[in-house]
Amino acid sequence: MINRININVPFSEKDEAKKRGAKWDAKNKTWYIIEGTNLNNFDRWIQHFPTIRAKGYSLAETEMSCWKCKKQTLVYAIFLEEYEYCSTEELWYWEKVDIPSFVSYVDHLDYMAAAHIKSISKNSYYLDYSKHMNTKYYLNHCSNCNMKQGDFSVHEDNPGKGFCISNIEQLKKIKFYKYYESIELIGETSINSVLIDFF
Ligand SMILES: [Zn+2]
């Protein structure tokens, strides 16, 4: 993959961005700049530095009971078999990570992935404000009562439930929608031995 950063250019500023060297990615409907570009020329359009990218991904779907109404609801997460990680201190360096992981606390997703997720989740997994985190990130919402299902509960605090994987049977119940296209996002990965053994 080419080292690149997606930038957020309003339609009215596209000629200016192009003049400065930005390129257009028609498939993902985004402007971007490639490694070696002087970032200072693009300050006003750089909103997010992606920290994770992968050549393919899955959207994972599983059932969990809502903490509020106690009824069963579907919850979603992005799953990566392998990915590359970039720290904001070393912007153009991407480290390859061979560890399968669900991604939690996603607060930025590229256009195509966001569109797939919206459709598969029937718009129940979307950017919303979390009081607990005091920021917006992609949150699951109960299909019965629409209550937010925070990632602490879906990914961390309930062993054997949701994406807090504690055994292989739990993993086998998860449905994976696989996409053979690249993804860029900002979120958190983790290390889980059940996942490592299975994939
Ligand atoms: Zn509910």
PDB file of C-alpha atoms and ligand atoms in Angstrom:
ATOM      1  CA  MET A   1       0.000   0.000   0.000  1.00  0.00           C
ATOM      2  CA  ILE A   2       1.136   3.539  -0.676  1.00  0.00           C
ATOM      3  CA  ASN A   3       1.608   5.591   2.447  1.00  0.00           C
ATOM      4  CA  ARG A   4      -1.098   8.178   2.306  1.00  0.00           C
ATOM      5  CA  ILE A   5      -3.357  10.315   4.468  1.00  0.00           C
ATOM      6  CA  ASN A   6      -6.960  11.053   3.558  1.00  0.00           C
ATOM      7  CA  ILE A   7      -7.884  14.705   3.831  1.00  0.00           C
ATOM      8  CA  ASN A   8     -11.256  16.346   4.146  1.00  0.00           C
ATOM      9  CA  VAL A   9     -11.702  18.923   1.384  1.00  0.00           C
ATOM     10  CA  PRO A  10     -15.005  20.813   0.944  1.00  0.00           C
ATOM     11  CA  PHE A  11     -16.212  20.766  -2.661  1.00  0.00           C
ATOM     12  CA  SER A  12     -15.624  24.509  -3.023  1.00  0.00           C
ATOM     13  CA  GLU A  13     -11.919  24.085  -2.131  1.00  0.00           C
ATOM     14  CA  LYS A  14     -11.149  21.132  -4.371  1.00  0.00           C
ATOM     15  CA  ASP A  15      -9.273  23.164  -7.015  1.00  0.00           C
ATOM     16  CA  GLU A  16      -7.041  24.703  -4.359  1.00  0.00           C
ATOM     17  CA  ALA A  17      -6.308  21.245  -2.884  1.00  0.00           C
ATOM     18  CA  LYS A  18      -5.508  19.838  -6.314  1.00  0.00           C
ATOM     19  CA  LYS A  19      -3.175  22.759  -7.070  1.00  0.00           C
ATOM     20  CA  ARG A  20      -1.265  21.996  -3.858  1.00  0.00           C
ATOM     21  CA  GLY A  21      -0.813  18.372  -4.868  1.00  0.00           C
ATOM     22  CA  ALA A  22      -3.751  16.465  -3.393  1.00  0.00           C
ATOM     23  CA  LYS A  23      -5.023  13.465  -5.323  1.00  0.00           C
ATOM     24  CA  TRP A  24      -8.573  12.178  -5.765  1.00  0.00           C
ATOM     25  CA  ASP A  25      -9.569   8.600  -4.870  1.00  0.00           C
ATOM     26  CA  ALA A  26     -12.795   8.091  -6.815  1.00  0.00           C
ATOM     27  CA  LYS A  27     -13.601   4.710  -5.302  1.00  0.00           C
ATOM     28  CA  ASN A  28     -13.491   5.950  -1.722  1.00  0.00           C
ATOM     29  CA  LYS A  29     -14.629   9.466  -2.619  1.00  0.00           C
ATOM     30  CA  THR A  30     -11.813  11.153  -0.769  1.00  0.00           C
ATOM     31  CA  TRP A  31      -8.898  13.466  -1.437  1.00  0.00           C
ATOM     32  CA  TYR A  32      -5.531  12.261  -0.144  1.00  0.00           C
ATOM     33  CA  ILE A  33      -1.838  13.139  -0.026  1.00  0.00           C
ATOM     34  CA  ILE A  34       1.063  10.749  -0.278  1.00  0.00           C
ATOM     35  CA  GLU A  35       4.263  10.314   1.713  1.00  0.00           C
ATOM     36  CA  GLY A  36       6.740  13.131   1.249  1.00  0.00           C
ATOM     37  CA  THR A  37       4.074  15.800   0.826  1.00  0.00           C
ATOM     38  CA  ASN A  38       4.601  18.894   2.965  1.00  0.00           C
ATOM     39  CA  LEU A  39       1.835  18.580   5.552  1.00  0.00           C
ATOM     40  CA  ASN A  40       1.893  22.323   6.270  1.00  0.00           C
ATOM     41  CA  ASN A  41       0.205  22.961   2.924  1.00  0.00           C
ATOM     42  CA  PHE A  42      -2.695  20.786   3.995  1.00  0.00           C
ATOM     43  CA  ASP A  43      -3.209  21.739   7.665  1.00  0.00           C
ATOM     44  CA  ARG A  44      -6.724  23.045   7.198  1.00  0.00           C
ATOM     45  CA  TRP A  45      -7.942  19.810   5.590  1.00  0.00           C
ATOM     46  CA  ILE A  46      -6.295  17.224   7.815  1.00  0.00           C
ATOM     47  CA  GLN A  47      -8.896  16.159  10.338  1.00  0.00           C
ATOM     48  CA  HIS A  48      -7.800  12.709  11.339  1.00  0.00           C
ATOM     49  CA  PHE A  49      -4.635  10.721  11.074  1.00  0.00           C
ATOM     50  CA  PRO A  50      -5.677   7.093  10.608  1.00  0.00           C
ATOM     51  CA  THR A  51      -3.918   4.821  13.092  1.00  0.00           C
ATOM     52  CA  ILE A  52      -4.977   1.472  11.627  1.00  0.00           C
ATOM     53  CA  ARG A  53      -5.254   0.235   8.074  1.00  0.00           C
ATOM     54  CA  ALA A  54      -5.796  -3.185   6.520  1.00  0.00           C
ATOM     55  CA  LYS A  55      -6.218  -4.729   3.093  1.00  0.00           C
ATOM     56  CA  GLY A  56      -9.407  -6.511   4.136  1.00  0.00           C
ATOM     57  CA  TYR A  57     -11.747  -6.631   7.106  1.00  0.00           C
ATOM     58  CA  SER A  58     -14.909  -8.210   8.409  1.00  0.00           C
ATOM     59  CA  LEU A  59     -17.925  -6.798  10.067  1.00  0.00           C
ATOM     60  CA  ALA A  60     -18.750  -9.083  13.007  1.00  0.00           C
ATOM     61  CA  GLU A  61     -22.284  -9.558  14.279  1.00  0.00           C
ATOM     62  CA  THR A  62     -23.393 -11.261  17.469  1.00  0.00           C
ATOM     63  CA  GLU A  63     -26.304 -11.248  19.898  1.00  0.00           C
ATOM     64  CA  MET A  64     -26.168  -9.770  23.389  1.00  0.00           C
ATOM     65  CA  SER A  65     -28.756  -8.746  25.941  1.00  0.00           C
ATOM     66  CA  CYS A  66     -29.368  -5.026  26.289  1.00  0.00           C
ATOM     67  CA  TRP A  67     -28.263  -3.715  29.712  1.00  0.00           C
ATOM     68  CA  LYS A  68     -31.385  -1.523  29.862  1.00  0.00           C
ATOM     69  CA  CYS A  69     -34.390  -3.517  28.537  1.00  0.00           C
ATOM     70  CA  LYS A  70     -32.684  -6.947  28.954  1.00  0.00           C
ATOM     71  CA  LYS A  71     -33.943  -8.121  25.534  1.00  0.00           C
ATOM     72  CA  GLN A  72     -31.596  -9.672  22.969  1.00  0.00           C
ATOM     73  CA  THR A  73     -30.145  -7.306  20.371  1.00  0.00           C
ATOM     74  CA  LEU A  74     -27.509  -7.578  17.645  1.00  0.00           C
ATOM     75  CA  VAL A  75     -24.186  -5.827  18.222  1.00  0.00           C
ATOM     76  CA  TYR A  76     -21.462  -5.130  15.669  1.00  0.00           C
ATOM     77  CA  ALA A  77     -17.710  -4.654  15.546  1.00  0.00           C
ATOM     78  CA  ILE A  78     -15.011  -4.443  12.928  1.00  0.00           C
ATOM     79  CA  PHE A  79     -12.704  -7.456  12.909  1.00  0.00           C
ATOM     80  CA  LEU A  80      -9.193  -7.513  11.450  1.00  0.00           C
ATOM     81  CA  GLU A  81      -7.171 -10.698  10.883  1.00  0.00           C
ATOM     82  CA  GLU A  82      -4.051  -8.595  10.420  1.00  0.00           C
ATOM     83  CA  TYR A  83      -3.436  -4.911  10.053  1.00  0.00           C
ATOM     84  CA  GLU A  84      -0.891  -2.129   9.996  1.00  0.00           C
ATOM     85  CA  TYR A  85      -0.519   0.386  12.789  1.00  0.00           C
ATOM     86  CA  CYS A  86       0.812   3.927  12.604  1.00  0.00           C
ATOM     87  CA  SER A  87       1.576   6.132  15.585  1.00  0.00           C
ATOM     88  CA  THR A  88       1.069   9.868  15.254  1.00  0.00           C
ATOM     89  CA  GLU A  89       4.667  10.430  16.402  1.00  0.00           C
ATOM     90  CA  GLU A  90       6.027   8.610  13.367  1.00  0.00           C
ATOM     91  CA  LEU A  91       3.459   9.524  10.815  1.00  0.00           C
ATOM     92  CA  TRP A  92       4.593   7.717   7.692  1.00  0.00           C
ATOM     93  CA  TYR A  93       5.784   4.511   9.362  1.00  0.00           C
ATOM     94  CA  TRP A  94       3.302   1.616   9.350  1.00  0.00           C
ATOM     95  CA  GLU A  95       4.095  -1.382  11.513  1.00  0.00           C
ATOM     96  CA  LYS A  96       2.666  -4.731  10.454  1.00  0.00           C
ATOM     97  CA  VAL A  97       0.661  -6.489  13.185  1.00  0.00           C
ATOM     98  CA  ASP A  98      -0.190 -10.180  12.728  1.00  0.00           C
ATOM     99  CA  ILE A  99      -2.622 -10.453  15.622  1.00  0.00           C
ATOM    100  CA  PRO A 100      -6.347 -10.877  14.915  1.00  0.00           C
ATOM    101  CA  SER A 101      -8.495  -8.396  16.798  1.00  0.00           C
ATOM    102  CA  PHE A 102     -11.907  -6.837  17.114  1.00  0.00           C
ATOM    103  CA  VAL A 103     -11.697  -3.059  17.041  1.00  0.00           C
ATOM    104  CA  SER A 104     -13.313  -1.010  19.792  1.00  0.00           C
ATOM    105  CA  TYR A 105     -13.799   2.726  20.325  1.00  0.00           C
ATOM    106  CA  VAL A 106     -13.802   3.457  16.596  1.00  0.00           C
ATOM    107  CA  ASP A 107     -14.095   7.198  16.168  1.00  0.00           C
ATOM    108  CA  HIS A 108     -13.194   7.504  12.517  1.00  0.00           C
ATOM    109  CA  LEU A 109     -13.932   5.213   9.574  1.00  0.00           C
ATOM    110  CA  ASP A 110     -13.425   5.722   5.877  1.00  0.00           C
ATOM    111  CA  TYR A 111     -16.345   6.264   3.556  1.00  0.00           C
ATOM    112  CA  MET A 112     -16.800   2.791   2.034  1.00  0.00           C
ATOM    113  CA  ALA A 113     -16.571   0.896   5.309  1.00  0.00           C
ATOM    114  CA  ALA A 114     -18.989   3.286   6.966  1.00  0.00           C
ATOM    115  CA  ALA A 115     -21.484   2.682   4.148  1.00  0.00           C
ATOM    116  CA  HIS A 116     -21.232  -1.133   4.466  1.00  0.00           C
ATOM    117  CA  ILE A 117     -21.612  -0.983   8.229  1.00  0.00           C
ATOM    118  CA  LYS A 118     -24.620   1.280   8.025  1.00  0.00           C
ATOM    119  CA  SER A 119     -26.341  -1.162   5.685  1.00  0.00           C
ATOM    120  CA  ILE A 120     -25.468  -4.423   7.512  1.00  0.00           C
ATOM    121  CA  SER A 121     -26.232  -3.067  10.984  1.00  0.00           C
ATOM    122  CA  LYS A 122     -29.494  -1.491   9.778  1.00  0.00           C
ATOM    123  CA  ASN A 123     -28.063   1.759  11.066  1.00  0.00           C
ATOM    124  CA  SER A 124     -27.739   0.543  14.668  1.00  0.00           C
ATOM    125  CA  TYR A 125     -23.941   1.057  14.905  1.00  0.00           C
ATOM    126  CA  TYR A 126     -23.055   4.702  14.336  1.00  0.00           C
ATOM    127  CA  LEU A 127     -21.141   7.716  15.666  1.00  0.00           C
ATOM    128  CA  ASP A 128     -22.792   8.840  18.874  1.00  0.00           C
ATOM    129  CA  TYR A 129     -21.818  10.652  22.052  1.00  0.00           C
ATOM    130  CA  SER A 130     -20.630   8.575  25.003  1.00  0.00           C
ATOM    131  CA  LYS A 131     -20.846  10.164  28.451  1.00  0.00           C
ATOM    132  CA  HIS A 132     -18.516   7.492  29.813  1.00  0.00           C
ATOM    133  CA  MET A 133     -15.771   8.384  27.283  1.00  0.00           C
ATOM    134  CA  ASN A 134     -16.778  12.050  26.949  1.00  0.00           C
ATOM    135  CA  THR A 135     -16.414  11.808  23.173  1.00  0.00           C
ATOM    136  CA  LYS A 136     -18.140  10.459  20.086  1.00  0.00           C
ATOM    137  CA  TYR A 137     -17.403   7.011  18.746  1.00  0.00           C
ATOM    138  CA  TYR A 138     -19.194   4.237  16.843  1.00  0.00           C
ATOM    139  CA  LEU A 139     -21.710   2.879  19.345  1.00  0.00           C
ATOM    140  CA  ASN A 140     -24.118  -0.038  19.105  1.00  0.00           C
ATOM    141  CA  HIS A 141     -27.794   0.728  19.829  1.00  0.00           C
ATOM    142  CA  CYS A 142     -30.426  -1.720  21.082  1.00  0.00           C
ATOM    143  CA  SER A 143     -32.876  -2.746  18.347  1.00  0.00           C
ATOM    144  CA  ASN A 144     -35.711  -2.798  20.925  1.00  0.00           C
ATOM    145  CA  CYS A 145     -35.226   0.337  23.034  1.00  0.00           C
ATOM    146  CA  ASN A 146     -32.478   2.151  21.051  1.00  0.00           C
ATOM    147  CA  MET A 147     -30.307   2.495  24.202  1.00  0.00           C
ATOM    148  CA  LYS A 148     -26.554   2.900  23.583  1.00  0.00           C
ATOM    149  CA  GLN A 149     -24.497  -0.262  24.223  1.00  0.00           C
ATOM    150  CA  GLY A 150     -21.050   1.111  25.097  1.00  0.00           C
ATOM    151  CA  ASP A 151     -17.851  -0.628  24.054  1.00  0.00           C
ATOM    152  CA  PHE A 152     -16.841  -1.113  27.681  1.00  0.00           C
ATOM    153  CA  SER A 153     -19.795  -3.477  28.033  1.00  0.00           C
ATOM    154  CA  VAL A 154     -19.593  -4.989  24.508  1.00  0.00           C
ATOM    155  CA  HIS A 155     -15.782  -5.471  24.396  1.00  0.00           C
ATOM    156  CA  GLU A 156     -14.337  -5.433  27.910  1.00  0.00           C
ATOM    157  CA  ASP A 157     -16.579  -5.942  30.890  1.00  0.00           C
ATOM    158  CA  ASN A 158     -18.666  -9.063  30.102  1.00  0.00           C
ATOM    159  CA  PRO A 159     -16.524 -12.196  29.599  1.00  0.00           C
ATOM    160  CA  GLY A 160     -18.403 -14.715  27.445  1.00  0.00           C
ATOM    161  CA  LYS A 161     -20.753 -12.053  26.039  1.00  0.00           C
ATOM    162  CA  GLY A 162     -20.666  -9.812  22.970  1.00  0.00           C
ATOM    163  CA  PHE A 163     -17.074  -9.421  21.774  1.00  0.00           C
ATOM    164  CA  CYS A 164     -15.497 -10.170  25.192  1.00  0.00           C
ATOM    165  CA  ILE A 165     -14.326 -13.516  23.856  1.00  0.00           C
ATOM    166  CA  SER A 166     -13.636 -16.160  26.502  1.00  0.00           C
ATOM    167  CA  ASN A 167     -14.246 -19.422  24.619  1.00  0.00           C
ATOM    168  CA  ILE A 168     -14.372 -20.948  21.164  1.00  0.00           C
ATOM    169  CA  GLU A 169     -18.140 -21.665  21.201  1.00  0.00           C
ATOM    170  CA  GLN A 170     -18.806 -17.987  21.707  1.00  0.00           C
ATOM    171  CA  LEU A 171     -16.566 -17.186  18.757  1.00  0.00           C
ATOM    172  CA  LYS A 172     -18.330 -19.705  16.513  1.00  0.00           C
ATOM    173  CA  LYS A 173     -21.673 -17.972  17.066  1.00  0.00           C
ATOM    174  CA  ILE A 174     -20.335 -14.744  15.618  1.00  0.00           C
ATOM    175  CA  LYS A 175     -21.289 -14.019  12.018  1.00  0.00           C
ATOM    176  CA  PHE A 176     -18.573 -12.429   9.886  1.00  0.00           C
ATOM    177  CA  TYR A 177     -19.341 -10.360   6.792  1.00  0.00           C
ATOM    178  CA  LYS A 178     -16.057 -10.269   4.928  1.00  0.00           C
ATOM    179  CA  TYR A 179     -14.917  -7.388   2.711  1.00  0.00           C
ATOM    180  CA  TYR A 180     -11.973  -7.715   0.378  1.00  0.00           C
ATOM    181  CA  GLU A 181     -11.224  -4.020   0.265  1.00  0.00           C
ATOM    182  CA  SER A 182      -8.970  -1.729   2.204  1.00  0.00           C
ATOM    183  CA  ILE A 183     -10.011   0.089   5.334  1.00  0.00           C
ATOM    184  CA  GLU A 184      -8.605   2.975   7.361  1.00  0.00           C
ATOM    185  CA  LEU A 185      -9.796   3.804  10.817  1.00  0.00           C
ATOM    186  CA  ILE A 186      -9.028   5.194  14.240  1.00  0.00           C
ATOM    187  CA  GLY A 187      -9.807   2.756  17.027  1.00  0.00           C
ATOM    188  CA  GLU A 188      -8.348   0.344  19.567  1.00  0.00           C
ATOM    189  CA  THR A 189      -7.231  -3.245  19.063  1.00  0.00           C
ATOM    190  CA  SER A 190      -6.560  -5.851  21.736  1.00  0.00           C
ATOM    191  CA  ILE A 191      -4.908  -9.229  22.257  1.00  0.00           C
ATOM    192  CA  ASN A 192      -7.083 -12.278  22.949  1.00  0.00           C
ATOM    193  CA  SER A 193      -5.691 -15.820  23.096  1.00  0.00           C
ATOM    194  CA  VAL A 194      -8.939 -17.495  21.919  1.00  0.00           C
ATOM    195  CA  LEU A 195      -8.867 -15.372  18.778  1.00  0.00           C
ATOM    196  CA  ILE A 196      -5.193 -16.078  18.178  1.00  0.00           C
ATOM    197  CA  ASP A 197      -5.754 -19.847  18.422  1.00  0.00           C
ATOM    198  CA  PHE A 198      -8.773 -19.770  16.127  1.00  0.00           C
ATOM    199  CA  PHE A 199      -7.488 -17.595  13.250  1.00  0.00           C
TER     200      PHE A 199
HETATM  201 ZN    ZN B   1     -32.835  -2.387  24.927  1.00  0.00          ZN
END
